mmCIF file of C-alpha atoms in Angstrom:
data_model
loop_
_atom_site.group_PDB
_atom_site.id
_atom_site.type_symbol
_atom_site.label_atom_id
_atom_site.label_comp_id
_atom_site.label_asym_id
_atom_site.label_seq_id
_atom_site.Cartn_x
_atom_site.Cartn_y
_atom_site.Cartn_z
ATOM 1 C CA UNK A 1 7.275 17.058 18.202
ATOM 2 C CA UNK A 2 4.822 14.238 18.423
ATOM 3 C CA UNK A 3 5.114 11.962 21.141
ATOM 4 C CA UNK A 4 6.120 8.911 18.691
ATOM 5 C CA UNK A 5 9.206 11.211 17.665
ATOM 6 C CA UNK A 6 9.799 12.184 21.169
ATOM 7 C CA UNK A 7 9.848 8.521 22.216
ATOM 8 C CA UNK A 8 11.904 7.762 19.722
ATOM 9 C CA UNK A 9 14.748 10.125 20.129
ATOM 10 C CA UNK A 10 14.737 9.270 23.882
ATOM 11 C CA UNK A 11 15.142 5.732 23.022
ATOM 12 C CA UNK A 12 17.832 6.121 20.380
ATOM 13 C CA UNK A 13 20.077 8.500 23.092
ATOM 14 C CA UNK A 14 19.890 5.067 25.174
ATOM 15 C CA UNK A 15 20.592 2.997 22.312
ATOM 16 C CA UNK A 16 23.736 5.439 21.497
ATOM 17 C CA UNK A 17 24.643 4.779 25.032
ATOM 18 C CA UNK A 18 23.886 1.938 25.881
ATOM 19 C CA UNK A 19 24.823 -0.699 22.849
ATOM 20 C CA UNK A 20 27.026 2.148 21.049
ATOM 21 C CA UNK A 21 29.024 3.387 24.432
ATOM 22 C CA UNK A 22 29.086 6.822 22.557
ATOM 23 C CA UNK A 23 28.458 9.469 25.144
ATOM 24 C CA UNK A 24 29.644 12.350 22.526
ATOM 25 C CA UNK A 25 26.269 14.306 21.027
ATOM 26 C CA UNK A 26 27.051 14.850 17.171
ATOM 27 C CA UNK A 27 25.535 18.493 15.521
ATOM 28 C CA UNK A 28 22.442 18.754 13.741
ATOM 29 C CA UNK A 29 23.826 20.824 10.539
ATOM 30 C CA UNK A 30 20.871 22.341 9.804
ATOM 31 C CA UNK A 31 21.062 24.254 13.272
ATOM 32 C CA UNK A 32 24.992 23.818 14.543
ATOM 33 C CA UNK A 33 23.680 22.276 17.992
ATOM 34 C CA UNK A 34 24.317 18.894 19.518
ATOM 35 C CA UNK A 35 21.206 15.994 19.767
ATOM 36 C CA UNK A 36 22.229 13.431 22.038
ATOM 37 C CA UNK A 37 20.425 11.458 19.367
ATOM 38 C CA UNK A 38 22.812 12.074 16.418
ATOM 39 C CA UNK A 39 25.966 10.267 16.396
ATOM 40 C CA UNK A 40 29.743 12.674 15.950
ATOM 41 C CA UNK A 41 30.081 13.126 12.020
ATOM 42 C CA UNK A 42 33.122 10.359 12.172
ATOM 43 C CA UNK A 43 31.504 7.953 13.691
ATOM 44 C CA UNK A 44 28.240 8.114 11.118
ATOM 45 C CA UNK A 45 29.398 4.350 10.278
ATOM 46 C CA UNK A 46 27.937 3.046 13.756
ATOM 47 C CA UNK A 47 24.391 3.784 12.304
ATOM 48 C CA UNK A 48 24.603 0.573 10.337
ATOM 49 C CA UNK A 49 24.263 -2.644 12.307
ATOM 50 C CA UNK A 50 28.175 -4.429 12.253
ATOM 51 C CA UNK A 51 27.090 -8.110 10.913
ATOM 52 C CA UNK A 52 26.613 -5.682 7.639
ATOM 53 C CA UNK A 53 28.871 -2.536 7.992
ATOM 54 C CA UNK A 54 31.643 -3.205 6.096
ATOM 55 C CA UNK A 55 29.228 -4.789 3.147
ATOM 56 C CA UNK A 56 27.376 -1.447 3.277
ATOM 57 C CA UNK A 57 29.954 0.700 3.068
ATOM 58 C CA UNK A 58 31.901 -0.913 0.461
ATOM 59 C CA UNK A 59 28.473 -1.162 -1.225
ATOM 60 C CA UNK A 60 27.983 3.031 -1.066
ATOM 61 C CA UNK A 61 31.753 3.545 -1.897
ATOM 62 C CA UNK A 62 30.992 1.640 -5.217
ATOM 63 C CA UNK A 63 30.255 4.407 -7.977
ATOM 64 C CA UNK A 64 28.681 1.747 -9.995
ATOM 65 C CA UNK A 65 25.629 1.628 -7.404
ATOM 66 C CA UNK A 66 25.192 5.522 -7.370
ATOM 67 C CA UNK A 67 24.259 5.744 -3.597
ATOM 68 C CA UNK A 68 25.045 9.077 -2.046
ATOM 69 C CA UNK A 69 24.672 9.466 2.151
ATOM 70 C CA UNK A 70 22.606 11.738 3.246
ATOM 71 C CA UNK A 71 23.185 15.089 5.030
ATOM 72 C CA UNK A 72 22.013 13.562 7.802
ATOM 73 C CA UNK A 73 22.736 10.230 7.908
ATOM 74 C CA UNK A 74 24.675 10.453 11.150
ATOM 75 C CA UNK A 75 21.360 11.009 13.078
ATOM 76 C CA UNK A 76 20.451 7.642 14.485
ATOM 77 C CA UNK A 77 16.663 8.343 13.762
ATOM 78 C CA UNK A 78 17.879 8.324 9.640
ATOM 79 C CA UNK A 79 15.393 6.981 7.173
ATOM 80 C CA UNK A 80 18.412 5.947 4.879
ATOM 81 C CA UNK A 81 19.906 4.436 7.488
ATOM 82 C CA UNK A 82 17.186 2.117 8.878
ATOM 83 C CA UNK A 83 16.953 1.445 5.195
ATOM 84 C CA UNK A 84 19.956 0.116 4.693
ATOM 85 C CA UNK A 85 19.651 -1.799 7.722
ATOM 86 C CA UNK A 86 16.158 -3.468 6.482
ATOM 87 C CA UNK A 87 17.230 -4.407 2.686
ATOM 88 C CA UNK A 88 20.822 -4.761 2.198
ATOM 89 C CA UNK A 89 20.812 -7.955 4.531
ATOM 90 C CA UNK A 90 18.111 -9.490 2.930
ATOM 91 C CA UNK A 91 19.515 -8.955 -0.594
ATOM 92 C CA UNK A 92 22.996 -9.084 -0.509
ATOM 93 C CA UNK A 93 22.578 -12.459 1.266
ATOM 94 C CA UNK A 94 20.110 -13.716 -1.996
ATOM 95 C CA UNK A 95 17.464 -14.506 0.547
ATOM 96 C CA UNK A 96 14.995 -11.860 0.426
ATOM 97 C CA UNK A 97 11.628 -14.018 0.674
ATOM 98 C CA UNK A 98 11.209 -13.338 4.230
ATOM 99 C CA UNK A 99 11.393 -9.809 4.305
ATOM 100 C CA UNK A 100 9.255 -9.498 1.441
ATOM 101 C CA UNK A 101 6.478 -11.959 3.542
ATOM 102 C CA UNK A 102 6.939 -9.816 6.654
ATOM 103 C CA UNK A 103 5.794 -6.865 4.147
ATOM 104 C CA UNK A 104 2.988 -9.363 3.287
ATOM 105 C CA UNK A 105 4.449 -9.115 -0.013
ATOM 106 C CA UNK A 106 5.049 -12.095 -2.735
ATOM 107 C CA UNK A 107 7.395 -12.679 -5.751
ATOM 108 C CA UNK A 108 11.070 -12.377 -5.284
ATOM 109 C CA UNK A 109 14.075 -9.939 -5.585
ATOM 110 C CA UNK A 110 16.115 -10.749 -9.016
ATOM 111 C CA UNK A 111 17.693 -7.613 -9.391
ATOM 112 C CA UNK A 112 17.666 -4.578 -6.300
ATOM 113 C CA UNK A 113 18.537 -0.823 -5.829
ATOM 114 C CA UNK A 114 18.961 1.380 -2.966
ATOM 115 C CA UNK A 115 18.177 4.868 -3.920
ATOM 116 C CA UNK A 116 17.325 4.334 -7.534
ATOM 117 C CA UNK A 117 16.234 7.119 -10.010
ATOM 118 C CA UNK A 118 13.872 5.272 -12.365
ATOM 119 C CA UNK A 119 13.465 8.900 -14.713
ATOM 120 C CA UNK A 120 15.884 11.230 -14.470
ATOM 121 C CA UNK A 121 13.578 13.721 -16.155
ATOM 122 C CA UNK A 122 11.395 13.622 -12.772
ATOM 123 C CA UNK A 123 14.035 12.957 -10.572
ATOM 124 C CA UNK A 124 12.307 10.351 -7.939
ATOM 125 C CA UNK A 125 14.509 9.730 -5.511
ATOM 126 C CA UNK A 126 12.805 5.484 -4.254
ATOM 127 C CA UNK A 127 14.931 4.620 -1.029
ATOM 128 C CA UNK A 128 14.573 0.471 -2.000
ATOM 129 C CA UNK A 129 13.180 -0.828 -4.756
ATOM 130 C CA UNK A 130 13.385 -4.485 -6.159
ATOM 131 C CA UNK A 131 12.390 -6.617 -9.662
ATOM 132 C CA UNK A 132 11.329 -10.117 -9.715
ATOM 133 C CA UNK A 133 12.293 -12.000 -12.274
ATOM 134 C CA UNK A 134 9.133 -11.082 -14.410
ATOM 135 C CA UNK A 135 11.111 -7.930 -14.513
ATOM 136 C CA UNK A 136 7.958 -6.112 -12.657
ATOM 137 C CA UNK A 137 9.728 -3.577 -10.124
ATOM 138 C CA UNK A 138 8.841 -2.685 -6.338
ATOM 139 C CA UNK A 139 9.343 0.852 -5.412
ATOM 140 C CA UNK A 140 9.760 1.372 -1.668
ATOM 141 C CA UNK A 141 9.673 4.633 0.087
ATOM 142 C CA UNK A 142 10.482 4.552 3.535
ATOM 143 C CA UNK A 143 9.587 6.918 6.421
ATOM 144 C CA UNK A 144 11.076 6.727 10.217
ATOM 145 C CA UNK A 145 10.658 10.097 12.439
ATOM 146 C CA UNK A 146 9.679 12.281 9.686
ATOM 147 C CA UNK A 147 6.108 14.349 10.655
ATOM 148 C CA UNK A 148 5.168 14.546 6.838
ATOM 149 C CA UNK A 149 5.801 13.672 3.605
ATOM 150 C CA UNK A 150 7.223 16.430 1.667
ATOM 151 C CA UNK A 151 5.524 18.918 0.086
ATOM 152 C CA UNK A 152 6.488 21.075 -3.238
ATOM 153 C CA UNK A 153 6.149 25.061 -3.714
ATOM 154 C CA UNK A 154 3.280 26.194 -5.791
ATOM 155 C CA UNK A 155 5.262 27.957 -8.521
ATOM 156 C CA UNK A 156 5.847 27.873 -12.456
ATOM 157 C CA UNK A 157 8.672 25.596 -11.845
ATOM 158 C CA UNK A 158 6.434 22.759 -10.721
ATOM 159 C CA UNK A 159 3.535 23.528 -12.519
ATOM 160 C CA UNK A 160 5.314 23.398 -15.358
ATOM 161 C CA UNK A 161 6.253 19.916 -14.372
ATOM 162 C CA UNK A 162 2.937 19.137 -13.051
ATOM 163 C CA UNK A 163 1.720 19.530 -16.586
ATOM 164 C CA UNK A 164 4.836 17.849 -18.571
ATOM 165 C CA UNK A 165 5.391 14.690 -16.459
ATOM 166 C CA UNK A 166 2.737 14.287 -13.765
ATOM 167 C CA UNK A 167 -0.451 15.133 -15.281
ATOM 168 C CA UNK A 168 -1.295 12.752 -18.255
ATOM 169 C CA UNK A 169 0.253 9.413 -16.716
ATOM 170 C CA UNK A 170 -1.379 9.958 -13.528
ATOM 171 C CA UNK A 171 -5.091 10.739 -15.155
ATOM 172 C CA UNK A 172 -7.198 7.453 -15.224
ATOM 173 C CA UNK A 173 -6.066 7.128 -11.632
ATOM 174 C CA UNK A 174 -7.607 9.957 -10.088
ATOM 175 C CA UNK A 175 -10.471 8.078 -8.776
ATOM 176 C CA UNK A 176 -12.191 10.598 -6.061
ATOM 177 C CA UNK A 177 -8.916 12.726 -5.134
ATOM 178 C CA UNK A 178 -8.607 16.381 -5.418
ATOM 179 C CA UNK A 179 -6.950 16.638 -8.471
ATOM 180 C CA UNK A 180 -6.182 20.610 -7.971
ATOM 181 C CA UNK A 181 -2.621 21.134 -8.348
ATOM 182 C CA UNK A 182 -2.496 22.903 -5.011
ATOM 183 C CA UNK A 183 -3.411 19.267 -3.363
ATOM 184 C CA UNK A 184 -0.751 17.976 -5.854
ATOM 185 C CA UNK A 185 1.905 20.418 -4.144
ATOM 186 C CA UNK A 186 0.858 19.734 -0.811
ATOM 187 C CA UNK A 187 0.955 16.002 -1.145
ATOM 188 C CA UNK A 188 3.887 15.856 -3.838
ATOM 189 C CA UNK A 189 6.251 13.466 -2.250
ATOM 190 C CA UNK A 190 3.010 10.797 -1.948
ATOM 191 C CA UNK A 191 2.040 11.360 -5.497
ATOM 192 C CA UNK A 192 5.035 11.282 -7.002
ATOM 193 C CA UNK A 193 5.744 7.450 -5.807
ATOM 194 C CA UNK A 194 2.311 6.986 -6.647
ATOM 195 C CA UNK A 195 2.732 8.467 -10.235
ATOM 196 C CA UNK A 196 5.420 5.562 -10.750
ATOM 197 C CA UNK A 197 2.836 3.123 -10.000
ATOM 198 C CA UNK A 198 0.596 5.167 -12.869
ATOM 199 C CA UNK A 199 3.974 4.922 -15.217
ATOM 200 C CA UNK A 200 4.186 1.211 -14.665
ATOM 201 C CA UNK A 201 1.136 -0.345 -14.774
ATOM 202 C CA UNK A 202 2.627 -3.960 -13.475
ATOM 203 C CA UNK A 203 4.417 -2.279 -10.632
ATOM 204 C CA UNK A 204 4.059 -2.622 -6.797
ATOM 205 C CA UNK A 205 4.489 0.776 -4.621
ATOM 206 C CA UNK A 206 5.108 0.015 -1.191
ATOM 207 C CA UNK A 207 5.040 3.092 1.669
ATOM 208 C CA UNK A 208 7.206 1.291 4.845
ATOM 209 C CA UNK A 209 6.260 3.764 7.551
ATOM 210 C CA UNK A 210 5.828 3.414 11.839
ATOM 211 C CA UNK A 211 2.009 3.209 12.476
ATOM 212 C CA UNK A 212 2.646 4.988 15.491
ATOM 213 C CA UNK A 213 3.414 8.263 12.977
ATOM 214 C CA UNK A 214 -0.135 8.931 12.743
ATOM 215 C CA UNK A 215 0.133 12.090 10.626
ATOM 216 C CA UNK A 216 2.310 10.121 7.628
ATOM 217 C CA UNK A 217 0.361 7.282 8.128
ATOM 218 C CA UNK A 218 -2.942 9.033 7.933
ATOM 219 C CA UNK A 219 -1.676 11.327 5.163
ATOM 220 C CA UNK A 220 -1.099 7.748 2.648
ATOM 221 C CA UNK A 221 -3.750 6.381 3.528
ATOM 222 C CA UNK A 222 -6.678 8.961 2.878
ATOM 223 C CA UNK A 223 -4.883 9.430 -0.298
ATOM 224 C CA UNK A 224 -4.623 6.020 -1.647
ATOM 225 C CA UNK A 225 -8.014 4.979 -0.330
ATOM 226 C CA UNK A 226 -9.651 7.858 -2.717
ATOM 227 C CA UNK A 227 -7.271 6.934 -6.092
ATOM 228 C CA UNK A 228 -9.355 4.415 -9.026
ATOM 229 C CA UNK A 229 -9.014 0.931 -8.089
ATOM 230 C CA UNK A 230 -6.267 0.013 -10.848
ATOM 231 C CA UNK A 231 -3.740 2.097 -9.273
ATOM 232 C CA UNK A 232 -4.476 1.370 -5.679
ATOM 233 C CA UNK A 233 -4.386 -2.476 -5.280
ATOM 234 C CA UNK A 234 -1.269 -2.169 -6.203
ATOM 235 C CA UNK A 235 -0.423 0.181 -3.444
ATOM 236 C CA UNK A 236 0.444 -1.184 -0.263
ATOM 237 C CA UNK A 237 1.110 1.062 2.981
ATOM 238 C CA UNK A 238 3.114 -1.296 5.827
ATOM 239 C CA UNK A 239 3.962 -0.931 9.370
ATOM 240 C CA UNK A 240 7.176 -0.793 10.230
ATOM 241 C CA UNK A 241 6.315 -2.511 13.774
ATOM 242 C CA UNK A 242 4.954 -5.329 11.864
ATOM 243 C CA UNK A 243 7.473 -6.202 9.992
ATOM 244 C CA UNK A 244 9.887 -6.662 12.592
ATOM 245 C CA UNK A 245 7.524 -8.379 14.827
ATOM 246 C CA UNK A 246 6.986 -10.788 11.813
ATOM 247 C CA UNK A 247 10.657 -10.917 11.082
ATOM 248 C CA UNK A 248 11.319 -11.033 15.057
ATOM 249 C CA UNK A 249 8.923 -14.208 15.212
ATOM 250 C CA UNK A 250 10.843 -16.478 12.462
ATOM 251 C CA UNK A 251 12.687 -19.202 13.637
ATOM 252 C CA UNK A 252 14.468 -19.924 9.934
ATOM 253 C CA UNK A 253 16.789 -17.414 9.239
ATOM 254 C CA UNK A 254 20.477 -17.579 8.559
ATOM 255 C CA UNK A 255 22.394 -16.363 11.858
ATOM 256 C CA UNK A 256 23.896 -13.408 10.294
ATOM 257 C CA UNK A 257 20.376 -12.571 9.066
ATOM 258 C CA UNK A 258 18.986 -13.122 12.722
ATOM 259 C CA UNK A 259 21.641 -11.314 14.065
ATOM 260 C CA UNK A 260 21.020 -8.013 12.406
ATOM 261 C CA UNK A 261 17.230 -8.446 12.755
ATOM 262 C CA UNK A 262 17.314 -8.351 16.767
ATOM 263 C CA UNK A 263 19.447 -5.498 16.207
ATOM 264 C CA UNK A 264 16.432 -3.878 14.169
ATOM 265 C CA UNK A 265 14.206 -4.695 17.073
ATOM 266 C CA UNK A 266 16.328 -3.287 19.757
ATOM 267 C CA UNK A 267 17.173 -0.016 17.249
ATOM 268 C CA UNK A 268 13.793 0.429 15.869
ATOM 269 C CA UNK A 269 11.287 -0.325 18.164
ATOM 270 C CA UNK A 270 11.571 2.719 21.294
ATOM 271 C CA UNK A 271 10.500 0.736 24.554
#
């Protein structure tokens, strides 16, 4: 466990305390033991910041949106979770443009998804992901407490997909990465938001990540910095700490809006 994660966790057992008055430790299911820092099962609602809850939930009980929880959404440290916390504000209220500046970011938010599948032949999973009204798309992915971005198993299965899907969109990007398949495999969660960006020429891919997570945040970055030009201004890797220091520091937001942002603060940044 890297001291960021440590830190974290500590941090989020106060918050669960402290803000949540929850003293009950909810079960990792991947193990069957209690984390102080993962919230009972019934109470998995509490990981979304009130001024939004019921807006959120009713949003995720919608079929038409096609947002499933995750298996461990009830952990406060939750990607999905801090996700939802970030964008749904901003976009259910129709007033997106300062998030999007805090992300150093320009355009707008016409249409939005939380965990849209652009090709259901690949499968992509993008946590947030927003069009302006050019119709160009943002794809989001967004990292928390995870060490690494995910790998893939070297086997037919993805090679076969490697060659079918990956491959030939992703080609006059290359620039001066290892373009081994093994590399591919070991990096696959970072090129496969980066082979949207290759699918979609006009399209911004955004990686929303803690600079504190040095592995992650090293991982992006010496990828990226090595892919052709094209591909990679049109890549941008944020901090999550700056964004809610930028969001933290405006003095023009809607009270419900400024409400749920020095929530993110307290939440999201461990003291």
């Amino acid at each position: 466990m890297t001291d960021y994660v440590k830190r974290m966790k500590e941090h989020l057992e106060r918050y669960r305390d402290e803000r949540l008055g929850v003293q009950e430790d909810g079960v990792h299911k991947s193990t069957g033991r209690p984390y102080p820092h993962i919230l009972p099962e019934h109470l998995r609602w509490l990981n979304v910041h009130e001024p939004y809850r019921k807006e959120v939930r009713a949003h995720v009980d919608d079929p038409e949106n096609n947002v499933s929880l995750h298996r461990d959404f009830h952990h406060l440290n939750s990607s999905q979770a801090f996700a939802f916390n970030l964008f749904f504000p901003f976009f259910h209220d129709e007033f997106p443009k300062p998030l999007l500046e805090a992300m150093g970011l320009s355009g707008g938010a016409a249409d939005w998804q939380l965990e849209r599948v652009p090709y259901r032949e690949e499968g992509t999973n993008v946590d947030a992901c927003w069009r302006d009204a050019r119709g160009q798309w943002t794809y989001c992915e967004v990292k928390l407490t995870e060490s690494a971005f995910g790998a893939a198993k070297d086997d037919e299965r993805h090679l076969e997909k490697y060659r079918d899907i990956y491959s030939e969109p992703l080609e006059p990007y290359w620039g001066s990465v290892d373009r081994d398949p093994k590399n591919f495999f070991r990096n696959y969660q970072i090129f496969r938001n980066l082979w949207l960006g290759a699918k979609e020429p006009q399209s911004t891919i955004v990686f929303l990540l803690p600079r504190a997570s040095a592995k992650p945040w090293d991982a992006v970055h010496g990828i990226v910095g090595k892919m052709d030009v094209s591909l990679s201004r049109r890549v941008k890797v944020v901090a999550v700490e700056d964004v809610l220091d930028r969001l933290g520091a405006r003095s023009d937001l809607p009270q419900r809006l400024a409400m749920n942002v020095e929530q993110l603060r307290e939440k999201y940044l461990p003291t």
